[in-house]
């Protein structure tokens, strides 16, 4: 009798297993049942749930080392014959038919396997080079939902070109907002006629060339971290820390708070690197680096970031699933939010209530003022994560990270809240000013985090869209001189980063050339703007959605008025 891992499972078998509650993932033609891994997963359960029923070959390769992928072999329960057609995961609304009577033997075998996998070996969690498998989540609707902003149509002939801000037309001006103005980035990324076809063959070709690109990056040594670059980063950190302490000692509180804010701004990029394990590529070492910087020095939570950011990489720019674009009631980057969508991440309805209607109508004016307060929201999110044990790994080598983070929070509020604000700043008004200035200085980080996605498409291209096409279609790069890369922290290369998340930050500029060539080869538009024009794109998109809400409200008011007048007439 052939080993269980060699048995061929049909599509119907896999559908039935998912209907029975099993978490089935496909990797290079193998069928993995990862139920036993969920309590151990450093990135939480949501990242895995968005993967169920999908072929995650490209996504797993992007987020995991070969060693980690080899460890996944313990979860193999069979294989498939032929090319896989993705299911819509249950968390996204997929419906599956339950197990049949003739599959009782298979079910019994799986139960026996569960007993053997209840306690995964520590080597799996300790040697993993990614906090989470990242998998692309799509809808299985046969109809592609698109928004075509008025006046934003672009010819298909531009499909394979790299769209540069140098050719940006004057309609990108944000001086006024009318229904005729639209974000160019959104117009490009939501027009699927400019991309390779969504048929299985076309997307398979994109995937094959994407894998070849990954091999080329690895052969070029771009996955090797040049630690000399972090020596330069460390010098910047120490310089800013010294300024913060010197200005504080001599009671130059404004200059001290600015220096501290700039330090937090730059440190956040190294936290991002550590979260993706792109520094040492060791799970425990990079995680501890991230905890030390995020929690002990910044009062934030790397655990929260991993759980949130993993889902963002999985369901990039999907309104119902991507927490990085779910900012109701303050922002809406799509009219889809007008229907009070249910967030699968926060597990609540994002209501279009009175507050949301007010903020969204003026969001293009409130964008920067709200982001000035962004760091305070990160404190709230950090504590909501740390105080809820269900959100963090409950077993395995990552379980203790939550307690280390809590210790970091105590240390942070001691040195910043007590030693700095309370003891070193003499008056309450000066303390309040120090707190505000130091936090507002970090606003460019929040601008950078939203810049590469807010103006891009939220269109649903279906479950068959390849990982590579999805990432490029929903992400925008920022063009800037090389000497300014440290200010952007590598986030200016978001397209490259989303395609290859484990790639060290300081190698992204070199990799960008190869990624542009790949996009040109497969016919995927590569959207890139300067920082200034990228901001215009975001503001244009926010203004466009605000205008849509205004029109919708006017139509509702007009309809209500007609109804009332009609009743009075009768």
Coordinates of C-alpha atoms in Angstrom, one line a residue:
X1 CA 0.0 0.0 0.0
X2 CA 1.4 3.4 -1.0
X3 CA 2.3 5.9 1.8
X4 CA -0.4 8.4 2.6
X5 CA 1.7 11.2 1.2
X6 CA 1.7 9.5 -2.3
X7 CA -2.0 9.1 -2.6
X8 CA -3.7 11.2 -5.3
X9 CA -6.5 13.4 -3.9
X10 CA -9.2 14.6 -6.3
X11 CA -10.6 18.1 -6.2
X12 CA -13.8 16.6 -4.7
X13 CA -11.7 15.0 -2.0
X14 CA -10.1 18.3 -1.1
X15 CA -13.3 20.2 -1.2
X16 CA -14.9 17.7 1.2
X17 CA -12.0 17.9 3.6
X18 CA -12.3 21.7 3.7
X19 CA -16.0 21.3 4.3
X20 CA -15.2 19.1 7.3
X21 CA -13.2 21.9 8.8
X22 CA -9.7 20.9 7.8
X23 CA -7.2 23.6 6.7
X24 CA -5.9 22.4 3.3
X25 CA -3.1 24.2 1.5
X26 CA -1.4 23.2 -1.7
X27 CA 2.4 23.4 -2.3
X28 CA 4.1 22.3 -5.6
X29 CA 1.4 19.7 -6.3
X30 CA 1.3 18.4 -2.7
X31 CA -1.7 18.6 -0.4
X32 CA -0.9 19.9 3.1
X33 CA -3.2 19.7 6.1
X34 CA -2.1 22.4 8.5
X35 CA -4.7 22.2 11.3
X36 CA -2.1 21.2 13.9
X37 CA 0.1 24.2 13.1
X38 CA -2.4 27.0 13.6
X39 CA -1.9 27.3 17.5
X40 CA 1.9 27.5 16.9
X41 CA 1.8 30.0 14.0
X42 CA 3.7 33.2 14.9
X43 CA 1.6 35.2 12.6
X44 CA -1.8 34.2 14.0
X45 CA -4.5 32.1 12.4
X46 CA -5.9 34.6 9.9
X47 CA -2.9 34.3 7.5
X48 CA -3.5 30.6 7.2
X49 CA -7.3 30.9 6.9
X50 CA -6.9 33.1 3.9
X51 CA -4.8 30.3 2.3
X52 CA -7.3 27.4 2.6
X53 CA -8.1 25.7 -0.7
X54 CA -5.4 27.6 -2.6
X55 CA -2.1 26.8 -4.3
X56 CA 0.4 28.8 -2.3
X57 CA 3.5 27.7 -4.1
X58 CA 4.7 31.2 -5.1
X59 CA 3.6 32.8 -1.8
X60 CA 5.3 30.2 0.4
X61 CA 8.5 30.5 -1.6
X62 CA 8.4 34.3 -1.2
X63 CA 8.0 34.1 2.6
X64 CA 9.9 31.0 3.6
X65 CA 13.4 29.6 3.3
X66 CA 14.1 26.2 1.7
X67 CA 14.7 24.8 5.2
X68 CA 11.2 26.0 6.4
X69 CA 9.6 24.6 3.2
X70 CA 11.3 21.3 3.9
X71 CA 9.8 21.3 7.4
X72 CA 6.3 21.6 5.9
X73 CA 6.6 18.1 4.5
X74 CA 5.4 16.8 7.8
X75 CA 1.9 18.1 7.0
X76 CA 1.7 16.4 3.5
X77 CA -1.4 14.1 3.2
X78 CA -1.3 13.5 -0.5
X79 CA -0.8 15.1 -3.9
X80 CA -2.9 16.3 -6.9
X81 CA -2.8 15.3 -10.5
X82 CA -2.5 18.2 -12.9
X83 CA -2.8 22.0 -12.4
X84 CA -4.8 23.2 -9.5
X85 CA -7.8 25.7 -9.8
X86 CA -8.1 27.7 -6.6
X87 CA -11.1 27.6 -4.3
X88 CA -12.4 30.7 -2.6
X89 CA -11.3 30.2 1.1
X90 CA -14.1 29.8 3.6
X91 CA -13.1 33.0 5.5
X92 CA -13.8 34.9 2.2
X93 CA -17.2 33.3 1.7
X94 CA -16.3 30.0 -0.1
X95 CA -18.9 27.3 0.3
X96 CA -17.8 23.6 0.3
X97 CA -19.8 20.4 0.1
X98 CA -19.3 18.1 3.1
X99 CA -17.6 14.7 3.4
X100 CA -19.4 11.7 1.9
X101 CA -19.8 8.3 3.3
X102 CA -17.3 6.7 1.0
X103 CA -14.6 8.9 2.4
X104 CA -14.8 7.6 5.9
X105 CA -11.4 5.7 5.5
X106 CA -9.7 8.9 4.4
X107 CA -11.2 10.8 7.4
X108 CA -10.0 8.2 9.8
X109 CA -6.5 8.4 8.4
X110 CA -6.5 12.1 8.9
X111 CA -7.6 11.8 12.5
X112 CA -4.7 9.4 13.2
X113 CA -2.4 11.9 11.5
X114 CA -3.8 14.7 13.7
X115 CA -2.8 12.7 16.8
X116 CA 0.8 12.5 15.6
X117 CA 1.0 16.2 14.8
X118 CA -0.6 17.7 17.9
X119 CA 2.8 18.7 19.1
X120 CA 4.9 19.9 16.2
X121 CA 8.7 19.6 16.6
X122 CA 10.3 22.8 17.9
X123 CA 12.6 22.8 14.9
X124 CA 9.7 23.8 12.7
X125 CA 8.9 27.0 14.6
X126 CA 12.5 27.8 15.4
X127 CA 13.9 27.4 12.0
X128 CA 11.2 29.0 10.0
X129 CA 12.5 32.1 8.2
X130 CA 9.1 33.8 8.0
X131 CA 6.6 34.8 10.7
X132 CA 3.8 33.6 8.4
X133 CA 3.1 31.9 5.1
X134 CA 1.8 34.6 2.8
X135 CA -0.7 33.6 0.3
X136 CA -2.8 35.7 -2.2
X137 CA -6.5 35.8 -1.4
X138 CA -9.0 36.4 -4.2
X139 CA -12.7 36.0 -4.9
X140 CA -14.0 33.2 -7.1
X141 CA -16.6 35.4 -8.7
X142 CA -16.7 34.9 -12.5
X143 CA -17.5 38.6 -12.9
X144 CA -14.6 41.1 -12.3
X145 CA -15.9 44.1 -10.3
X146 CA -14.2 47.3 -11.6
X147 CA -14.6 51.0 -11.0
X148 CA -13.8 53.2 -14.0
X149 CA -13.4 56.7 -12.7
X150 CA -14.7 59.4 -15.1
X151 CA -12.0 60.7 -17.4
X152 CA -9.4 58.1 -16.4
X153 CA -9.5 55.6 -19.3
X154 CA -6.0 54.6 -20.6
X155 CA -5.2 52.8 -23.9
X156 CA -4.3 49.1 -23.7
X157 CA -1.2 49.9 -25.6
X158 CA 0.4 51.1 -22.4
X159 CA 0.0 47.7 -20.7
X160 CA 3.7 46.7 -20.9
X161 CA 5.2 50.0 -20.3
X162 CA 6.7 51.3 -17.0
X163 CA 4.5 54.3 -16.1
X164 CA 6.6 57.1 -14.8
X165 CA 5.6 60.3 -13.1
X166 CA 7.5 62.2 -15.8
X167 CA 4.7 61.6 -18.2
X168 CA 2.0 62.5 -15.7
X169 CA -0.7 64.7 -17.2
X170 CA -1.9 67.9 -15.6
X171 CA -5.2 66.3 -14.5
X172 CA -3.3 64.9 -11.5
X173 CA -3.5 68.4 -9.9
X174 CA -5.2 68.3 -6.6
X175 CA -6.2 72.0 -6.4
X176 CA -9.9 71.1 -7.0
X177 CA -11.9 67.9 -6.8
X178 CA -14.5 67.3 -9.5
X179 CA -16.1 64.1 -10.8
X180 CA -13.8 64.3 -13.8
X181 CA -10.6 64.0 -11.9
X182 CA -9.2 60.6 -10.9
X183 CA -6.1 59.0 -9.7
X184 CA -3.9 57.9 -12.6
X185 CA -2.4 55.0 -10.5
X186 CA -5.9 53.8 -9.7
X187 CA -7.0 54.1 -13.4
X188 CA -4.0 51.9 -14.5
X189 CA -4.3 49.3 -11.8
X190 CA -8.0 48.8 -12.0
X191 CA -8.1 48.5 -15.8
X192 CA -7.6 44.7 -16.2
X193 CA -7.4 45.0 -20.0
X194 CA -3.9 46.4 -19.5
X195 CA -2.8 43.2 -17.7
X196 CA -2.2 39.6 -18.9
X197 CA -5.4 37.6 -19.2
X198 CA -6.9 36.0 -16.2
X199 CA -7.2 32.6 -17.9
X200 CA -5.2 29.8 -16.3
X201 CA -2.6 29.5 -19.1
X202 CA -1.7 33.2 -19.1
X203 CA -1.4 33.4 -15.3
X204 CA 0.7 30.2 -15.3
X205 CA 3.1 31.9 -17.7
X206 CA 3.4 34.9 -15.3
X207 CA 4.0 32.5 -12.4
X208 CA 6.8 30.6 -14.3
X209 CA 8.6 33.8 -15.2
X210 CA 8.2 35.1 -11.6
X211 CA 9.9 32.0 -10.3
X212 CA 12.7 32.4 -12.8
X213 CA 13.1 35.9 -11.5
X214 CA 13.3 34.7 -7.9
X215 CA 16.0 32.2 -8.9
X216 CA 17.9 35.0 -10.6
X217 CA 17.8 37.2 -7.5
X218 CA 19.0 34.3 -5.3
X219 CA 21.9 33.5 -7.7
X220 CA 22.8 37.2 -7.7
X221 CA 23.3 37.0 -3.9
X222 CA 20.6 39.6 -3.2
X223 CA 19.2 37.6 -0.4
X224 CA 22.4 38.0 1.5
X225 CA 22.2 40.9 4.0
X226 CA 25.1 43.3 3.9
X227 CA 25.6 44.1 7.6
X228 CA 27.8 47.1 6.9
X229 CA 24.6 48.9 5.9
X230 CA 23.2 48.4 9.3
X231 CA 26.4 49.8 10.8
X232 CA 25.6 53.0 9.0
X233 CA 22.0 52.8 10.2
X234 CA 23.2 52.3 13.8
X235 CA 25.4 55.4 13.5
X236 CA 22.2 57.4 12.5
X237 CA 20.3 56.0 15.5
X238 CA 23.1 56.8 18.0
X239 CA 23.5 60.3 16.5
X240 CA 19.7 61.0 16.9
X241 CA 19.6 59.5 20.4
X242 CA 22.6 61.7 21.4
X243 CA 20.8 64.8 20.2
X244 CA 17.6 63.8 22.0
X245 CA 19.5 63.4 25.3
X246 CA 21.7 66.5 24.9
X247 CA 18.8 68.8 24.0
X248 CA 16.7 67.3 26.8
X249 CA 19.6 67.9 29.3
X250 CA 19.8 71.6 28.3
X251 CA 16.0 72.0 28.3
X252 CA 15.7 72.5 24.5
X253 CA 12.5 70.4 24.7
X254 CA 11.3 71.1 21.1
X255 CA 14.6 70.0 19.5
X256 CA 14.8 67.0 21.9
X257 CA 11.3 65.9 20.9
X258 CA 12.0 66.3 17.2
X259 CA 15.2 64.2 17.5
X260 CA 13.3 61.5 19.4
X261 CA 10.6 61.5 16.7
X262 CA 13.1 61.2 13.9
X263 CA 14.8 58.3 15.8
X264 CA 11.4 56.5 16.1
X265 CA 10.8 57.1 12.4
X266 CA 14.0 55.4 11.3
X267 CA 13.9 52.6 13.8
X268 CA 10.5 51.5 12.5
X269 CA 12.1 50.5 9.2
X270 CA 14.5 48.1 11.0
X271 CA 11.4 46.7 12.9
X272 CA 9.9 46.0 9.5
X273 CA 13.1 44.3 8.3
X274 CA 13.1 42.1 11.5
X275 CA 9.5 41.3 11.1
X276 CA 10.2 39.8 7.7
X277 CA 13.3 38.1 9.0
X278 CA 15.4 39.8 6.4
X279 CA 18.3 40.7 8.7
X280 CA 19.8 37.5 10.1
X281 CA 17.1 35.2 8.5
X282 CA 16.8 33.5 11.9
X283 CA 13.3 33.4 13.4
X284 CA 14.3 33.9 17.1
X285 CA 17.1 36.4 16.5
X286 CA 15.2 38.7 14.2
X287 CA 12.0 38.5 16.3
X288 CA 14.0 39.5 19.4
X289 CA 15.6 42.4 17.4
X290 CA 12.1 43.5 16.5
X291 CA 10.8 43.2 20.0
X292 CA 13.7 45.2 21.5
X293 CA 13.2 48.1 19.0
X294 CA 9.4 48.1 18.7
X295 CA 8.4 47.4 22.3
X296 CA 11.4 48.5 24.5
X297 CA 12.3 51.6 22.5
X298 CA 9.1 52.5 20.7
X299 CA 6.1 51.2 22.8
X300 CA 4.7 49.4 19.8
X301 CA 4.1 45.6 19.3
X302 CA 6.0 43.5 16.7
X303 CA 3.5 40.7 17.4
X304 CA 0.6 42.8 16.5
X305 CA 2.5 44.0 13.4
X306 CA 3.2 40.4 12.3
X307 CA -0.5 39.4 12.6
X308 CA -1.7 42.5 10.8
X309 CA 1.0 42.7 8.2
X310 CA 0.8 39.0 7.2
X311 CA -2.8 39.4 6.2
X312 CA -2.0 42.6 4.4
X313 CA 0.6 40.7 2.3
X314 CA -2.0 38.0 1.7
X315 CA -5.1 40.1 0.8
X316 CA -3.4 43.2 -0.5
X317 CA -6.0 46.0 -1.1
X318 CA -9.0 43.7 -0.7
X319 CA -11.5 46.0 1.2
X320 CA -13.1 43.1 3.2
X321 CA -9.8 41.5 4.2
X322 CA -6.8 43.8 4.2
X323 CA -6.5 45.6 7.6
X324 CA -4.0 48.1 6.1
X325 CA -6.8 49.8 4.2
X326 CA -9.5 49.4 6.8
X327 CA -9.5 52.8 8.4
X328 CA -13.2 53.5 8.9
X329 CA -14.5 55.9 10.0
X330 CA -11.6 58.1 8.9
X331 CA -10.7 56.9 5.4
X332 CA -12.2 55.0 2.6
X333 CA -10.2 54.3 -0.6
X334 CA -13.1 52.6 -2.4
X335 CA -16.8 53.1 -2.7
X336 CA -17.2 49.5 -1.6
X337 CA -16.8 50.8 2.0
X338 CA -20.1 52.7 1.6
X339 CA -22.0 49.4 1.9
X340 CA -20.8 48.9 5.6
X341 CA -18.5 46.0 4.7
X342 CA -17.7 43.2 7.2
X343 CA -14.0 43.0 8.1
X344 CA -12.8 39.4 8.3
X345 CA -9.7 40.6 10.2
X346 CA -11.3 42.7 12.9
X347 CA -14.5 40.6 12.8
X348 CA -16.8 43.5 12.8
X349 CA -18.9 45.6 10.4
X350 CA -17.2 48.8 9.2
X351 CA -20.3 51.0 9.5
X352 CA -20.9 54.0 7.3
X353 CA -22.3 56.0 10.2
X354 CA -22.5 59.7 10.9
X355 CA -18.8 60.0 11.8
X356 CA -17.7 58.0 8.7
X357 CA -19.8 60.1 6.4
X358 CA -18.3 63.3 7.8
X359 CA -14.6 62.2 7.8
X360 CA -14.8 60.5 4.3
X361 CA -16.4 63.6 2.7
X362 CA -13.4 65.6 3.8
X363 CA -10.8 62.9 3.9
X364 CA -8.6 64.4 1.2
X365 CA -8.2 67.5 3.4
X366 CA -7.9 65.5 6.7
X367 CA -5.4 63.0 5.4
X368 CA -2.3 64.6 6.7
X369 CA -3.8 66.0 10.0
X370 CA -5.1 62.5 10.9
X371 CA -1.8 60.8 10.1
X372 CA -0.1 63.3 12.5
X373 CA -1.8 61.3 15.2
X374 CA -1.1 57.9 13.7
X375 CA 1.3 56.7 16.4
X376 CA -1.3 57.0 19.1
X377 CA -3.4 54.5 17.2
X378 CA -0.5 52.1 17.1
X379 CA -0.4 52.2 20.9
X380 CA -4.0 51.2 21.0
X381 CA -3.5 48.4 18.5
X382 CA -0.5 47.1 20.4
X383 CA -2.3 46.8 23.7
X384 CA -5.4 45.4 22.1
X385 CA -3.2 42.6 20.8
X386 CA -1.1 42.0 23.9
X387 CA -4.1 42.0 26.2
X388 CA -6.0 39.4 24.1
X389 CA -4.1 36.0 24.3
X390 CA -6.2 34.6 21.5
X391 CA -4.4 36.8 19.0
X392 CA -0.9 35.6 19.8
X393 CA 0.6 32.1 19.4
X394 CA -0.7 29.9 22.2
X395 CA 1.9 27.1 21.8
X396 CA 5.4 26.6 20.5
X397 CA 8.6 28.6 20.5
X398 CA 6.8 31.9 19.8
X399 CA 4.5 31.7 22.8
X400 CA 6.9 33.5 25.2
X401 CA 7.3 36.5 22.8
X402 CA 4.0 38.0 24.2
X403 CA 5.4 38.2 27.7
X404 CA 8.7 39.7 26.5
X405 CA 6.7 42.3 24.6
X406 CA 4.7 43.1 27.8
X407 CA 8.0 43.6 29.6
X408 CA 9.1 45.9 26.8
X409 CA 6.0 48.0 27.3
X410 CA 6.7 48.4 31.0
X411 CA 10.3 49.5 30.2
X412 CA 9.2 51.9 27.5
X413 CA 6.7 53.7 29.6
X414 CA 9.2 53.9 32.4
X415 CA 12.0 55.5 30.4
X416 CA 9.7 57.6 28.2
X417 CA 6.6 58.2 30.2
X418 CA 8.2 58.5 33.7
X419 CA 11.9 59.3 33.2
X420 CA 11.6 61.6 30.2
X421 CA 8.2 63.2 30.2
X422 CA 7.5 63.4 33.9
X423 CA 10.9 63.8 35.5
X424 CA 12.9 65.7 32.7
X425 CA 10.2 68.1 31.5
X426 CA 9.1 70.5 34.2
X427 CA 5.5 71.6 33.3
X428 CA 2.4 69.8 32.1
X429 CA 2.1 72.1 29.1
X430 CA 5.7 71.4 28.1
X431 CA 5.1 67.7 28.6
X432 CA 2.0 67.8 26.4
X433 CA 3.9 69.7 23.7
X434 CA 6.9 67.2 24.0
X435 CA 4.5 64.3 23.6
X436 CA 2.7 65.8 20.6
X437 CA 5.8 67.0 18.7
X438 CA 7.7 63.7 19.2
X439 CA 4.7 61.7 17.9
X440 CA 3.8 64.1 15.0
X441 CA 7.3 64.0 13.7
X442 CA 6.7 60.3 12.9
X443 CA 3.9 61.2 10.5
X444 CA 6.0 60.7 7.3
X445 CA 6.2 57.0 8.3
X446 CA 2.4 56.7 8.2
X447 CA 2.3 58.6 4.9
X448 CA 4.9 56.2 3.5
X449 CA 2.9 53.2 4.7
X450 CA -0.3 54.3 3.0
X451 CA 1.4 55.9 -0.1
X452 CA 2.0 52.7 -2.0
X453 CA -1.5 51.2 -1.7
X454 CA -4.2 53.9 -1.2
X455 CA -4.1 55.0 -4.8
X456 CA -4.0 51.5 -6.2
X457 CA -6.8 49.2 -7.4
X458 CA -9.2 47.4 -5.0
X459 CA -10.8 45.6 -7.9
X460 CA -11.5 41.9 -7.5
X461 CA -9.7 40.0 -10.3
X462 CA -10.8 36.5 -9.2
X463 CA -9.1 33.5 -7.6
X464 CA -7.0 32.6 -10.6
X465 CA -4.9 35.8 -10.7
X466 CA -1.3 34.9 -10.0
X467 CA 0.5 36.1 -6.8
X468 CA 3.0 38.1 -8.9
X469 CA 0.3 40.0 -10.9
X470 CA -1.8 40.6 -7.8
X471 CA 1.2 42.2 -5.9
X472 CA 2.3 44.4 -8.8
X473 CA -1.3 45.5 -9.6
X474 CA -2.1 46.6 -6.1
X475 CA 1.2 48.3 -5.2
X476 CA 3.1 51.4 -6.3
X477 CA 6.8 52.3 -6.1
X478 CA 8.2 55.7 -5.1
X479 CA 11.0 57.1 -7.2
X480 CA 13.7 59.0 -5.3
X481 CA 17.5 59.5 -5.3
X482 CA 19.5 56.7 -3.8
X483 CA 20.9 58.9 -1.1
X484 CA 17.3 59.4 0.2
X485 CA 16.5 55.6 0.5
X486 CA 17.2 55.7 4.3
X487 CA 14.4 58.2 4.8
X488 CA 11.9 55.9 3.1
X489 CA 13.4 52.8 4.7
X490 CA 13.0 50.6 1.7
X491 CA 9.2 51.2 1.6
X492 CA 9.7 53.2 -1.6
X493 CA 10.3 49.8 -3.3
X494 CA 7.0 48.4 -2.3
X495 CA 6.5 46.5 -5.6
X496 CA 9.8 44.7 -5.1
X497 CA 9.1 44.1 -1.5
X498 CA 5.6 42.6 -2.1
X499 CA 7.1 40.2 -4.7
X500 CA 10.0 39.2 -2.5
X501 CA 9.3 40.1 1.1
X502 CA 12.4 38.4 2.6
X503 CA 14.8 40.4 0.4
X504 CA 17.0 42.6 2.6
X505 CA 16.0 46.3 2.4
X506 CA 19.4 47.6 1.2
X507 CA 19.3 45.3 -1.9
X508 CA 15.8 46.4 -3.1
X509 CA 17.1 49.2 -5.4
X510 CA 19.3 46.7 -7.3
X511 CA 16.5 44.2 -7.5
X512 CA 14.1 46.8 -8.8
X513 CA 15.9 46.8 -12.2
X514 CA 15.2 43.1 -12.6
X515 CA 11.6 43.4 -11.4
X516 CA 11.0 46.2 -14.0
X517 CA 12.4 44.0 -16.7
X518 CA 10.1 41.1 -15.6
X519 CA 7.0 43.3 -15.7
X520 CA 7.9 44.6 -19.1
X521 CA 8.4 41.0 -20.3
X522 CA 5.1 39.7 -19.0
X523 CA 3.1 42.8 -19.9
X524 CA 2.3 44.0 -16.4
X525 CA 2.3 47.8 -15.8
X526 CA 4.9 48.9 -13.2
X527 CA 3.4 52.0 -11.5
X528 CA 6.0 54.4 -10.1
X529 CA 5.8 58.0 -9.1
X530 CA 8.0 60.5 -7.4
X531 CA 7.2 61.1 -3.7
X532 CA 5.4 64.4 -4.5
X533 CA 3.4 63.0 -7.3
X534 CA 2.7 59.8 -5.4
X535 CA 1.1 62.0 -2.7
X536 CA -0.9 63.7 -5.3
X537 CA -2.2 60.3 -6.5
X538 CA -3.3 59.4 -3.0
X539 CA -5.0 62.8 -2.4
X540 CA -6.7 62.5 -5.8
X541 CA -8.0 59.0 -5.0
X542 CA -9.3 60.2 -1.6
X543 CA -10.9 63.2 -3.2
X544 CA -12.5 61.0 -5.8
X545 CA -14.0 58.7 -3.3
X546 CA -15.2 61.6 -1.2
X547 CA -16.9 63.0 -4.3
X548 CA -18.6 59.6 -4.8
X549 CA -20.0 59.7 -1.3
X550 CA -21.2 63.2 -1.8
X551 CA -23.1 62.3 -4.9
X552 CA -24.5 59.2 -3.2
X553 CA -25.8 61.3 -0.3
X554 CA -27.3 63.8 -2.7
X555 CA -29.1 61.1 -4.6
X556 CA -30.4 59.6 -1.3
X557 CA -31.7 63.0 -0.2
X558 CA -33.3 63.7 -3.6
X559 CA -35.0 60.3 -3.5
X560 CA -36.2 60.9 0.0
X561 CA -37.6 64.3 -1.0
X562 CA -39.4 62.9 -4.0
X563 CA -40.9 60.2 -1.8
X564 CA -42.2 62.7 0.7
X565 CA -43.5 65.1 -1.9
X566 CA -45.1 62.2 -3.7
X567 CA -47.0 61.1 -0.6
X568 CA -48.1 64.7 0.1
X569 CA -49.4 65.0 -3.4
X570 CA -51.5 61.8 -3.1

